[in-house]
Amino acid sequence: MNVFVSGQYMTKFGEHFEKSLLDLSLEATFGALTSASLTKDTIDAIVVSNMLSDTLSGQGHLGALISGSLGLTVEAFRVEGACASGGIAVKKAVDMLKAGTHKNILVLGVEKMCDHSSSETTQALTNASDAEKEAFYGITFPGLYAMMARRYFYEYQIGQAELAAVSVKNHYHGARNKKAHFPKEISEKVAMTSSKIADPLRLFDCSPISDGAAALVLSSHEPQSQRKPVRIVGSSIATDSVSLQERKSLTSIKAAELAGKRAYIEAGISSNDVDVAEVHDCFTIAEILALEDLGFFKRGTAGYATMQKKTYYDQEMPINTSGGLKSCGHPVGATGVKQVVEITEQLQGTAEGRQVDNPQYGLTHNVGGSGATCAVHILTNTL
Amino acid sequence: MKKSVVAEWRRYEDRYRLMGSVCLLCKENFFPRVTHCVRCGSSDVRDRLFLREGEIYSFSKIHVSPEQFQKQVPYYVALIKLDNGPVISSQIVDVGSEKLFVGMRVYAVFRKVSGTGEQALTYGIKFRLTKK
């Protein structure tokens, strides 16, 4: 059974003080429907991805909220897996299409984070860590990734310059994406002298707090639009312990390794066949781990490869052409869906200003928490 | 997260002294206490009090914190490998001008964790650097 991306859309990521959770949701939904040349009445199910609406907007029950706001009565529900919610939503829609019970599914990722002070939003995000083992002791989210970075420094002898190179590269890409939250290039000096958040991580090692939405229409039949058909040929989720203390290693994310391996097997390809990837750079160290967990670079070498500019869009292994979470922004529920939007556009050749040269296979890697959930998708424009 | 007195109370054994669990079948150690072995699935687990010494497995200095920890900023958090137990999460306190590193020796102390004013106070185990 084939699964096609019929349509895709993302709102601009950033501070949307004038728009509500629902406003962003509907903009993305109608954007994706227009892109698919489909009317809303052809949608037979809705999967919504969101992490924080209960905590920050006092709104649950998002499946029906979206369905009702579209005047539909279809099956609709929300999934949550912290920052991996989007990847989970895509996987659930893929599963439903493969089961043959639905034909056109709307996958909507949305997050409204900027209505609140950053300390309130940061507090809400802490829900993704282990409440009793980690948050209780004042260990923040950046603190968890900082401990992974510190351990990586210890095991592989890299330092802040390698981390900064990730941030500089993602801002270089984001500057070529008008939908990005921070579409600006930065220098290594700016990254390395920015304020300290959780040592060794500085402000420019951390993805921002953003509002935004992204939507896909996934279909079990070939789309009607004129663009190159793009299929999802690998779709996998793996999980591990929520707390860091129970992991065997801090310098790899087992859930990402497993999800990657399973997705490669399903797609019948290896990491060498991937031409472009969107990986979960919630913190700069997370991109380095991702590049090694997915098999793009050997253990301990991804930082050096980034310094050598190998992950720029016009080099050997283009990573995060959207600008990644760092520069494009990170409205958590939208991120995993947005990654598929970006890869679809790369595979259709419409990523203007940052287009990779004729890619055939693209991959998305969406992580929840400090690595407890990982969703990997593989897309292709080959038939 | 809203603090619940009941939720704090039921964890006092592992919050106030290093009480964890050991699986009698596969000998795996856990902290805090568990009802089933995460490794082999056995429910044949017993309480085990771990020794108070260990070493730093990884650490970070927190400069931006949630509201209830703001008075402590900056503070050190760490993963600590207990000498006869598992890796656990906590804070390193009373650090002066010393530079922390992976492998540094630490020992457990009892401290206030969070809470000011009208909030419920919580207490727990933190760690200090072992004097040479």
Short mmCIF file of C-alpha atoms in Angstrom, two decimals:
data_model
loop_
_atom_site.label_atom_id
_atom_site.label_comp_id
_atom_site.label_asym_id
_atom_site.label_seq_id
_atom_site.Cartn_x
_atom_site.Cartn_y
_atom_site.Cartn_z
CA MET A 1 0.00 0.00 0.00
CA ASN A 2 1.40 3.39 -1.05
CA VAL A 3 1.13 6.50 1.09
CA PHE A 4 1.38 9.79 -0.81
CA VAL A 5 1.91 13.33 0.43
CA SER A 6 -0.94 15.04 -1.46
CA GLY A 7 -0.47 18.48 0.06
CA GLN A 8 1.69 20.34 2.55
CA TYR A 9 1.87 23.74 4.20
CA MET A 10 3.49 25.49 7.13
CA THR A 11 2.64 28.87 8.62
CA LYS A 12 5.49 31.21 9.32
CA PHE A 13 7.05 30.14 12.60
CA GLY A 14 7.59 32.90 15.16
CA GLU A 15 5.63 35.14 17.52
CA HIS A 16 1.99 35.23 16.41
CA PHE A 17 0.45 37.47 19.07
CA GLU A 18 -2.49 38.27 16.80
CA LYS A 19 -3.36 34.61 16.09
CA SER A 20 -4.87 31.91 18.30
CA LEU A 21 -4.17 28.17 18.39
CA LEU A 22 -7.23 27.72 16.15
CA ASP A 23 -6.27 30.54 13.74
CA LEU A 24 -2.86 28.93 13.14
CA SER A 25 -4.48 25.48 12.79
CA LEU A 26 -6.94 26.64 10.14
CA GLU A 27 -4.32 28.58 8.18
CA ALA A 28 -2.17 25.44 7.95
CA THR A 29 -5.15 23.19 7.19
CA PHE A 30 -6.49 25.29 4.31
CA GLY A 31 -2.93 25.82 3.06
CA ALA A 32 -2.41 22.06 2.84
CA LEU A 33 -5.83 21.50 1.21
CA THR A 34 -5.09 24.16 -1.42
CA SER A 35 -1.69 22.59 -2.05
CA ALA A 36 -3.44 19.21 -2.49
CA SER A 37 -6.14 20.67 -4.77
CA LEU A 38 -8.67 19.01 -2.45
CA THR A 39 -11.74 20.36 -0.66
CA LYS A 40 -12.22 19.83 3.08
CA ASP A 41 -15.06 17.38 2.44
CA THR A 42 -12.60 14.85 0.98
CA ILE A 43 -10.84 14.55 4.39
CA ASP A 44 -11.96 11.38 6.17
CA ALA A 45 -9.84 11.60 9.34
CA ILE A 46 -7.82 14.19 11.29
CA VAL A 47 -4.77 13.52 13.45
CA VAL A 48 -3.69 16.51 15.54
CA SER A 49 -0.25 16.81 17.10
CA ASN A 50 0.16 19.11 20.07
CA MET A 51 1.97 19.02 23.41
CA LEU A 52 1.01 22.06 25.50
CA SER A 53 -2.52 23.26 24.70
CA ASP A 54 -3.93 21.96 28.02
CA THR A 55 -1.22 23.67 30.06
CA LEU A 56 -0.79 26.90 28.09
CA SER A 57 -4.13 27.49 26.34
CA GLY A 58 -6.52 25.71 28.73
CA GLN A 59 -7.73 23.73 25.74
CA GLY A 60 -7.86 19.98 25.33
CA HIS A 61 -10.04 17.91 22.97
CA LEU A 62 -8.20 19.19 19.90
CA GLY A 63 -9.39 16.49 17.47
CA ALA A 64 -13.01 17.57 17.69
CA LEU A 65 -12.02 21.24 17.98
CA ILE A 66 -10.39 21.11 14.55
CA SER A 67 -12.95 18.82 12.95
CA GLY A 68 -15.85 20.91 14.25
CA SER A 69 -14.19 24.14 13.15
CA LEU A 70 -13.98 22.72 9.63
CA GLY A 71 -17.66 21.74 9.74
CA LEU A 72 -16.71 18.06 9.56
CA THR A 73 -17.88 15.04 11.55
CA VAL A 74 -14.97 12.68 10.77
CA GLU A 75 -12.82 10.60 13.14
CA ALA A 76 -10.43 13.07 14.78
CA PHE A 77 -8.03 12.82 17.70
CA ARG A 78 -4.85 14.29 19.16
CA VAL A 79 -1.56 12.51 19.87
CA GLU A 80 1.12 13.62 22.32
CA GLY A 81 4.72 12.48 22.69
CA ALA A 82 6.39 15.70 23.83
CA CYS A 83 8.45 17.25 20.99
CA ALA A 84 7.97 14.06 18.93
CA SER A 85 4.19 14.53 18.79
CA GLY A 86 4.37 15.57 15.12
CA GLY A 87 6.28 12.48 14.01
CA ILE A 88 3.86 10.29 15.94
CA ALA A 89 0.89 11.96 14.22
CA VAL A 90 2.41 11.32 10.78
CA LYS A 91 3.06 7.66 11.69
CA LYS A 92 -0.52 7.17 12.95
CA ALA A 93 -1.94 8.59 9.69
CA VAL A 94 0.39 6.33 7.68
CA ASP A 95 -0.83 3.33 9.71
CA MET A 96 -4.49 4.23 9.10
CA LEU A 97 -3.92 4.59 5.35
CA LYS A 98 -2.07 1.27 5.21
CA ALA A 99 -4.94 -0.37 7.11
CA GLY A 100 -7.18 0.76 4.27
CA THR A 101 -9.82 2.35 6.49
CA HIS A 102 -9.23 5.91 5.23
CA LYS A 103 -8.26 7.65 1.99
CA ASN A 104 -7.30 11.25 2.78
CA ILE A 105 -6.04 12.13 6.25
CA LEU A 106 -5.26 15.61 7.52
CA VAL A 107 -2.21 15.64 9.80
CA LEU A 108 -2.03 18.91 11.70
CA GLY A 109 0.77 19.94 14.05
CA VAL A 110 0.23 23.11 16.05
CA GLU A 111 1.69 24.84 19.10
CA LYS A 112 0.99 28.22 20.71
CA MET A 113 3.84 29.03 23.08
CA CYS A 114 4.40 32.80 22.95
CA ASP A 115 1.25 33.87 24.83
CA HIS A 116 3.13 33.25 28.09
CA SER A 117 6.37 34.32 29.75
CA SER A 118 9.33 32.19 28.78
CA SER A 119 9.62 30.85 32.35
CA GLU A 120 5.99 29.62 32.22
CA THR A 121 6.54 27.98 28.84
CA THR A 122 9.85 26.47 29.99
CA GLN A 123 8.06 25.09 33.03
CA ALA A 124 5.40 23.49 30.81
CA LEU A 125 8.07 21.94 28.56
CA THR A 126 9.64 20.32 31.64
CA ASN A 127 6.65 17.92 31.54
CA ALA A 128 8.56 16.03 28.84
CA SER A 129 11.22 14.97 31.38
CA ASP A 130 10.77 12.62 34.34
CA ALA A 131 8.87 14.62 36.98
CA GLU A 132 10.06 12.63 40.01
CA LYS A 133 13.62 11.80 38.97
CA GLU A 134 14.66 14.97 37.09
CA ALA A 135 12.36 18.00 37.29
CA PHE A 136 12.06 17.54 41.09
CA TYR A 137 15.77 18.38 41.52
CA GLY A 138 15.66 21.49 39.32
CA ILE A 139 17.12 19.75 36.26
CA THR A 140 15.84 21.78 33.31
CA PHE A 141 15.42 20.61 29.76
CA PRO A 142 18.55 22.39 28.54
CA GLY A 143 20.21 20.88 31.64
CA LEU A 144 19.50 17.35 30.40
CA TYR A 145 21.00 18.01 26.96
CA ALA A 146 23.86 19.89 28.65
CA MET A 147 24.72 16.70 30.57
CA MET A 148 24.62 14.75 27.30
CA ALA A 149 26.94 17.37 25.76
CA ARG A 150 29.30 17.27 28.75
CA ARG A 151 29.54 13.49 28.55
CA TYR A 152 30.07 13.67 24.77
CA PHE A 153 32.90 16.19 25.30
CA TYR A 154 34.43 13.74 27.79
CA GLU A 155 34.15 10.68 25.56
CA TYR A 156 35.05 12.23 22.19
CA GLN A 157 37.17 15.31 23.01
CA ILE A 158 35.16 17.94 21.16
CA GLY A 159 34.12 21.32 22.55
CA GLN A 160 31.92 24.37 22.11
CA ALA A 161 33.29 25.21 18.65
CA GLU A 162 31.75 22.04 17.18
CA LEU A 163 28.41 22.85 18.80
CA ALA A 164 28.55 26.43 17.50
CA ALA A 165 29.19 25.13 13.97
CA VAL A 166 25.78 23.38 14.07
CA SER A 167 24.06 26.63 15.03
CA VAL A 168 25.92 28.71 12.42
CA LYS A 169 24.99 26.20 9.67
CA ASN A 170 21.31 26.03 10.67
CA HIS A 171 21.06 29.82 10.72
CA TYR A 172 22.72 29.92 7.27
CA HIS A 173 19.91 27.65 6.01
CA GLY A 174 17.18 29.47 7.96
CA ALA A 175 18.26 32.75 6.37
CA ARG A 176 17.16 31.16 3.06
CA ASN A 177 13.71 30.17 4.38
CA LYS A 178 11.18 32.99 4.64
CA LYS A 179 8.97 30.88 6.95
CA ALA A 180 11.76 30.63 9.55
CA HIS A 181 11.40 32.22 13.01
CA PHE A 182 14.92 33.68 12.89
CA PRO A 183 15.89 33.97 9.20
CA LYS A 184 19.29 35.47 9.93
CA GLU A 185 22.85 34.29 9.54
CA ILE A 186 25.02 34.37 12.67
CA SER A 187 28.77 34.22 13.23
CA GLU A 188 30.62 31.63 15.27
CA LYS A 189 31.63 34.42 17.66
CA VAL A 190 27.98 35.36 18.31
CA ALA A 191 27.13 31.72 19.04
CA MET A 192 30.11 31.18 21.34
CA THR A 193 29.69 34.36 23.37
CA SER A 194 25.89 34.25 23.77
CA SER A 195 24.51 34.02 27.32
CA LYS A 196 24.88 30.80 29.28
CA ILE A 197 21.72 28.70 29.68
CA ALA A 198 22.95 25.37 31.07
CA ASP A 199 26.72 25.03 30.84
CA PRO A 200 28.15 24.06 28.32
CA LEU A 201 25.04 25.09 26.35
CA ARG A 202 24.58 28.76 25.50
CA LEU A 203 21.58 30.62 24.08
CA PHE A 204 22.60 29.87 20.49
CA ASP A 205 22.82 26.15 21.27
CA CYS A 206 19.09 26.15 22.10
CA SER A 207 16.05 26.17 19.81
CA PRO A 208 13.64 29.04 20.45
CA ILE A 209 10.09 29.15 21.82
CA SER A 210 7.81 29.63 18.79
CA ASP A 211 4.20 29.70 17.64
CA GLY A 212 3.32 27.90 14.45
CA ALA A 213 1.46 25.17 12.62
CA ALA A 214 2.19 22.72 9.83
CA ALA A 215 -0.20 20.46 7.96
CA LEU A 216 -0.10 17.55 5.53
CA VAL A 217 -2.76 15.75 3.54
CA LEU A 218 -1.69 12.11 3.31
CA SER A 219 -3.52 9.90 0.79
CA SER A 220 -3.70 6.28 -0.24
CA HIS A 221 -3.89 7.24 -3.93
CA GLU A 222 -1.66 9.30 -6.22
CA PRO A 223 -2.35 13.03 -5.82
CA GLN A 224 -4.06 15.13 -8.50
CA SER A 225 -1.61 18.04 -8.33
CA GLN A 226 0.97 18.77 -11.03
CA ARG A 227 3.94 18.39 -8.68
CA LYS A 228 6.20 15.37 -8.48
CA PRO A 229 4.48 12.63 -6.41
CA VAL A 230 6.18 12.02 -3.07
CA ARG A 231 5.61 8.84 -1.08
CA ILE A 232 6.32 7.92 2.55
CA VAL A 233 8.19 4.60 2.31
CA GLY A 234 9.51 4.24 5.86
CA SER A 235 7.73 5.13 9.08
CA SER A 236 8.89 4.08 12.52
CA ILE A 237 8.66 5.00 16.20
CA ALA A 238 10.87 3.70 19.02
CA THR A 239 10.96 4.54 22.73
CA ASP A 240 13.38 4.34 25.68
CA SER A 241 13.42 5.46 29.34
CA VAL A 242 12.20 9.02 29.89
CA SER A 243 14.94 9.76 32.45
CA LEU A 244 18.59 10.02 31.43
CA GLN A 245 19.79 8.10 34.50
CA GLU A 246 18.40 4.81 33.15
CA ARG A 247 20.09 5.04 29.74
CA LYS A 248 23.05 2.84 28.90
CA SER A 249 24.72 5.73 27.07
CA LEU A 250 24.41 9.53 27.02
CA THR A 251 26.29 9.87 23.73
CA SER A 252 23.72 8.15 21.56
CA ILE A 253 19.94 8.05 21.60
CA LYS A 254 18.85 4.42 21.41
CA ALA A 255 15.28 5.25 20.34
CA ALA A 256 16.67 7.18 17.36
CA GLU A 257 19.04 4.39 16.37
CA LEU A 258 16.21 1.84 16.51
CA ALA A 259 13.62 4.00 14.73
CA GLY A 260 16.20 4.77 12.05
CA LYS A 261 17.14 1.11 11.53
CA ARG A 262 13.50 0.03 11.28
CA ALA A 263 12.66 2.81 8.83
CA TYR A 264 15.68 1.97 6.61
CA ILE A 265 14.58 -1.67 6.51
CA GLU A 266 11.00 -0.76 5.61
CA ALA A 267 12.17 1.60 2.86
CA GLY A 268 14.74 -0.92 1.62
CA ILE A 269 17.57 1.61 1.72
CA SER A 270 20.60 2.40 3.88
CA SER A 271 21.83 5.66 5.39
CA ASN A 272 24.06 6.11 2.31
CA ASP A 273 20.96 6.50 0.12
CA VAL A 274 19.59 9.50 2.06
CA ASP A 275 20.14 12.73 0.10
CA VAL A 276 18.67 15.23 2.57
CA ALA A 277 17.47 15.06 6.18
CA GLU A 278 15.63 17.14 8.73
CA VAL A 279 16.88 16.14 12.18
CA HIS A 280 15.76 17.20 15.65
CA ASP A 281 18.25 19.90 16.70
CA CYS A 282 16.38 21.10 19.80
CA PHE A 283 19.93 21.69 21.07
CA THR A 284 23.10 21.70 18.98
CA ILE A 285 24.39 18.53 20.66
CA ALA A 286 21.16 16.78 19.59
CA GLU A 287 22.02 17.30 15.90
CA ILE A 288 25.48 15.80 16.43
CA LEU A 289 23.94 12.74 18.14
CA ALA A 290 21.30 12.46 15.38
CA LEU A 291 23.90 12.41 12.59
CA GLU A 292 25.64 9.49 14.32
CA ASP A 293 22.49 7.65 15.46
CA LEU A 294 21.16 7.69 11.88
CA GLY A 295 24.44 6.40 10.47
CA PHE A 296 25.41 9.50 8.43
CA PHE A 297 28.72 9.83 10.29
CA LYS A 298 30.77 7.54 12.52
CA ARG A 299 30.60 7.89 16.32
CA GLY A 300 32.53 10.89 17.53
CA THR A 301 32.98 12.45 14.07
CA ALA A 302 29.76 14.44 13.38
CA GLY A 303 31.03 17.56 15.15
CA TYR A 304 34.17 17.60 13.03
CA ALA A 305 32.14 16.95 9.86
CA THR A 306 29.92 19.93 10.73
CA MET A 307 32.99 22.14 11.24
CA GLN A 308 34.13 21.05 7.76
CA LYS A 309 30.76 22.28 6.40
CA LYS A 310 29.75 18.84 5.12
CA THR A 311 26.13 19.34 6.25
CA TYR A 312 25.37 22.54 4.25
CA TYR A 313 22.58 22.25 1.66
CA ASP A 314 25.00 22.19 -1.28
CA GLN A 315 27.48 19.74 0.27
CA GLU A 316 27.69 15.96 0.69
CA MET A 317 25.09 15.43 3.45
CA PRO A 318 22.55 18.31 3.61
CA ILE A 319 21.03 18.54 7.09
CA ASN A 320 18.21 20.81 8.25
CA THR A 321 17.76 22.84 5.07
CA SER A 322 14.72 24.52 6.70
CA GLY A 323 17.03 26.01 9.31
CA GLY A 324 16.20 23.21 11.73
CA LEU A 325 14.58 23.82 15.08
CA LYS A 326 17.33 26.32 15.88
CA SER A 327 16.64 28.89 13.16
CA CYS A 328 13.28 27.84 11.68
CA GLY A 329 11.79 27.66 15.18
CA HIS A 330 10.30 24.98 17.38
CA PRO A 331 6.54 25.11 17.98
CA VAL A 332 6.82 21.65 19.50
CA GLY A 333 3.66 19.96 18.19
CA ALA A 334 4.25 21.39 14.70
CA THR A 335 7.93 20.46 14.34
CA GLY A 336 7.61 16.79 13.32
CA VAL A 337 4.99 17.68 10.71
CA LYS A 338 7.02 20.64 9.43
CA GLN A 339 10.01 18.34 8.88
CA VAL A 340 7.91 16.29 6.44
CA VAL A 341 6.73 19.52 4.75
CA GLU A 342 10.37 20.57 4.19
CA ILE A 343 11.49 17.16 2.88
CA THR A 344 8.47 16.99 0.54
CA GLU A 345 9.40 20.38 -0.90
CA GLN A 346 13.02 19.28 -1.32
CA LEU A 347 11.87 16.15 -3.16
CA GLN A 348 9.55 18.22 -5.38
CA GLY A 349 12.36 20.67 -6.14
CA THR A 350 10.53 23.69 -4.71
CA ALA A 351 12.82 24.59 -1.77
CA GLU A 352 13.81 27.87 -3.34
CA GLY A 353 17.13 29.33 -2.20
CA ARG A 354 18.18 26.17 -0.35
CA GLN A 355 17.28 23.44 -2.86
CA VAL A 356 19.41 20.30 -2.64
CA ASP A 357 20.64 19.04 -6.03
CA ASN A 358 18.12 16.47 -7.30
CA PRO A 359 17.46 14.45 -4.10
CA GLN A 360 15.67 11.09 -4.35
CA TYR A 361 15.40 10.06 -0.70
CA GLY A 362 14.78 12.33 2.29
CA LEU A 363 14.53 11.52 5.99
CA THR A 364 12.90 13.15 9.02
CA HIS A 365 14.03 12.50 12.61
CA ASN A 366 11.79 13.84 15.39
CA VAL A 367 12.76 13.37 19.06
CA GLY A 368 10.64 13.73 22.18
CA GLY A 369 12.07 14.65 25.57
CA SER A 370 15.75 13.97 26.03
CA GLY A 371 15.46 11.01 23.62
CA ALA A 372 12.69 8.85 25.09
CA THR A 373 10.67 8.90 21.85
CA CYS A 374 11.92 9.07 18.29
CA ALA A 375 9.90 9.02 15.06
CA VAL A 376 11.73 8.55 11.76
CA HIS A 377 10.15 8.89 8.31
CA ILE A 378 11.69 8.21 4.90
CA LEU A 379 10.23 9.87 1.81
CA THR A 380 11.02 9.43 -1.86
CA ASN A 381 10.10 10.86 -5.26
CA THR A 382 11.14 7.66 -7.06
CA LEU A 383 8.41 5.34 -8.33
CA MET B 1 3.65 21.19 38.30
CA LYS B 2 1.32 21.77 41.25
CA LYS B 3 2.82 20.32 44.42
CA SER B 4 0.83 17.67 46.24
CA VAL B 5 1.68 16.83 49.85
CA VAL B 6 0.50 13.25 49.29
CA ALA B 7 2.70 12.83 46.19
CA GLU B 8 5.75 14.04 48.15
CA TRP B 9 4.92 11.91 51.19
CA ARG B 10 4.74 8.59 49.37
CA ARG B 11 8.30 9.04 48.09
CA TYR B 12 9.92 9.98 51.40
CA GLU B 13 11.88 6.71 51.73
CA ASP B 14 13.88 7.38 48.57
CA ARG B 15 13.86 11.16 48.89
CA TYR B 16 15.21 11.28 52.46
CA ARG B 17 17.80 8.49 52.33
CA LEU B 18 19.18 6.60 49.35
CA MET B 19 16.61 3.82 49.49
CA GLY B 20 16.29 2.04 46.17
CA SER B 21 15.46 -1.48 45.05
CA VAL B 22 17.34 -4.57 44.03
CA CYS B 23 15.88 -7.32 41.84
CA LEU B 24 16.39 -10.65 43.62
CA LEU B 25 16.25 -12.50 40.30
CA CYS B 26 18.66 -10.58 38.04
CA LYS B 27 20.43 -8.45 40.76
CA GLU B 28 19.79 -5.14 38.92
CA ASN B 29 19.75 -2.04 41.18
CA PHE B 30 17.20 0.77 40.90
CA PHE B 31 16.80 4.24 42.35
CA PRO B 32 14.23 5.44 43.27
CA ARG B 33 12.35 2.33 44.40
CA VAL B 34 10.44 0.21 41.85
CA THR B 35 7.64 -2.34 42.18
CA HIS B 36 8.84 -4.46 39.24
CA CYS B 37 12.27 -5.06 37.73
CA VAL B 38 12.60 -2.90 34.60
CA ARG B 39 15.18 -5.33 33.24
CA CYS B 40 13.70 -8.83 33.72
CA GLY B 41 10.10 -8.02 34.69
CA SER B 42 10.26 -9.86 38.02
CA SER B 43 8.17 -8.54 40.92
CA ASP B 44 10.60 -10.14 43.37
CA VAL B 45 12.26 -6.84 44.33
CA ARG B 46 13.46 -5.74 47.78
CA ASP B 47 14.40 -2.39 49.29
CA ARG B 48 18.10 -1.66 49.24
CA LEU B 49 19.88 1.23 50.97
CA PHE B 50 22.77 2.43 48.81
CA LEU B 51 26.05 3.80 50.13
CA ARG B 52 26.36 7.59 50.17
CA GLU B 53 29.49 7.80 48.02
CA GLY B 54 29.86 7.99 44.27
CA GLU B 55 31.34 9.93 41.36
CA ILE B 56 30.12 12.46 38.82
CA TYR B 57 29.02 10.79 35.56
CA SER B 58 28.02 14.10 33.93
CA PHE B 59 27.00 17.58 35.09
CA SER B 60 25.76 21.02 34.10
CA LYS B 61 25.61 24.45 35.69
CA ILE B 62 22.05 25.78 35.38
CA HIS B 63 21.80 29.52 34.66
CA VAL B 64 18.14 29.68 33.62
CA SER B 65 15.76 27.79 35.89
CA PRO B 66 12.07 27.18 36.52
CA GLU B 67 10.48 29.67 38.90
CA GLN B 68 10.76 27.62 42.10
CA PHE B 69 14.55 27.24 41.68
CA GLN B 70 15.28 30.86 40.74
CA LYS B 71 16.77 31.73 44.15
CA GLN B 72 19.39 28.98 43.70
CA VAL B 73 20.66 30.11 40.27
CA PRO B 74 23.32 29.34 39.20
CA TYR B 75 23.38 25.78 40.55
CA TYR B 76 24.96 22.49 39.53
CA VAL B 77 22.92 19.44 38.49
CA ALA B 78 24.54 16.09 37.90
CA LEU B 79 24.18 12.41 37.15
CA ILE B 80 26.02 10.51 39.89
CA LYS B 81 27.20 6.90 39.68
CA LEU B 82 26.76 5.49 43.20
CA ASP B 83 29.61 3.23 44.29
CA ASN B 84 27.32 0.27 44.96
CA GLY B 85 24.26 1.45 43.05
CA PRO B 86 22.93 2.87 39.81
CA VAL B 87 23.34 6.30 38.18
CA ILE B 88 21.01 8.82 39.82
CA SER B 89 19.99 12.46 39.17
CA SER B 90 20.54 15.22 41.72
CA GLN B 91 22.35 18.49 42.48
CA ILE B 92 25.93 19.19 43.56
CA VAL B 93 25.98 21.79 46.35
CA ASP B 94 28.54 23.90 48.26
CA VAL B 95 30.81 24.18 45.22
CA GLY B 96 33.20 27.07 45.72
CA SER B 97 35.79 27.96 43.15
CA GLU B 98 36.43 24.32 42.32
CA LYS B 99 36.11 23.17 38.72
CA LEU B 100 33.87 20.14 38.33
CA PHE B 101 34.90 17.22 36.11
CA VAL B 102 33.60 13.79 35.11
CA GLY B 103 34.83 11.21 37.63
CA MET B 104 35.02 13.64 40.57
CA ARG B 105 34.23 12.02 43.96
CA VAL B 106 31.05 13.13 45.76
CA TYR B 107 29.02 12.15 48.86
CA ALA B 108 25.33 12.46 49.71
CA VAL B 109 23.88 15.10 52.05
CA PHE B 110 20.31 15.94 53.09
CA ARG B 111 19.05 19.32 51.86
CA LYS B 112 16.00 21.39 51.04
CA VAL B 113 15.23 20.98 47.34
CA SER B 114 12.62 23.63 46.58
CA GLY B 115 9.80 25.71 48.04
CA THR B 116 9.61 29.21 49.48
CA GLY B 117 6.94 31.33 51.15
CA GLU B 118 3.57 29.63 51.00
CA GLN B 119 4.70 26.74 48.79
CA ALA B 120 5.18 23.31 50.32
CA LEU B 121 8.85 22.69 51.11
CA THR B 122 10.47 19.61 49.59
CA TYR B 123 13.61 17.93 50.86
CA GLY B 124 15.91 15.39 49.31
CA ILE B 125 19.41 14.05 48.77
CA LYS B 126 22.01 16.28 47.13
CA PHE B 127 25.77 15.75 46.84
CA ARG B 128 28.94 17.52 47.99
CA LEU B 129 32.45 17.25 46.61
CA THR B 130 34.62 14.87 48.66
CA LYS B 131 37.63 16.65 50.17
CA LYS B 132 40.92 15.15 49.08
#
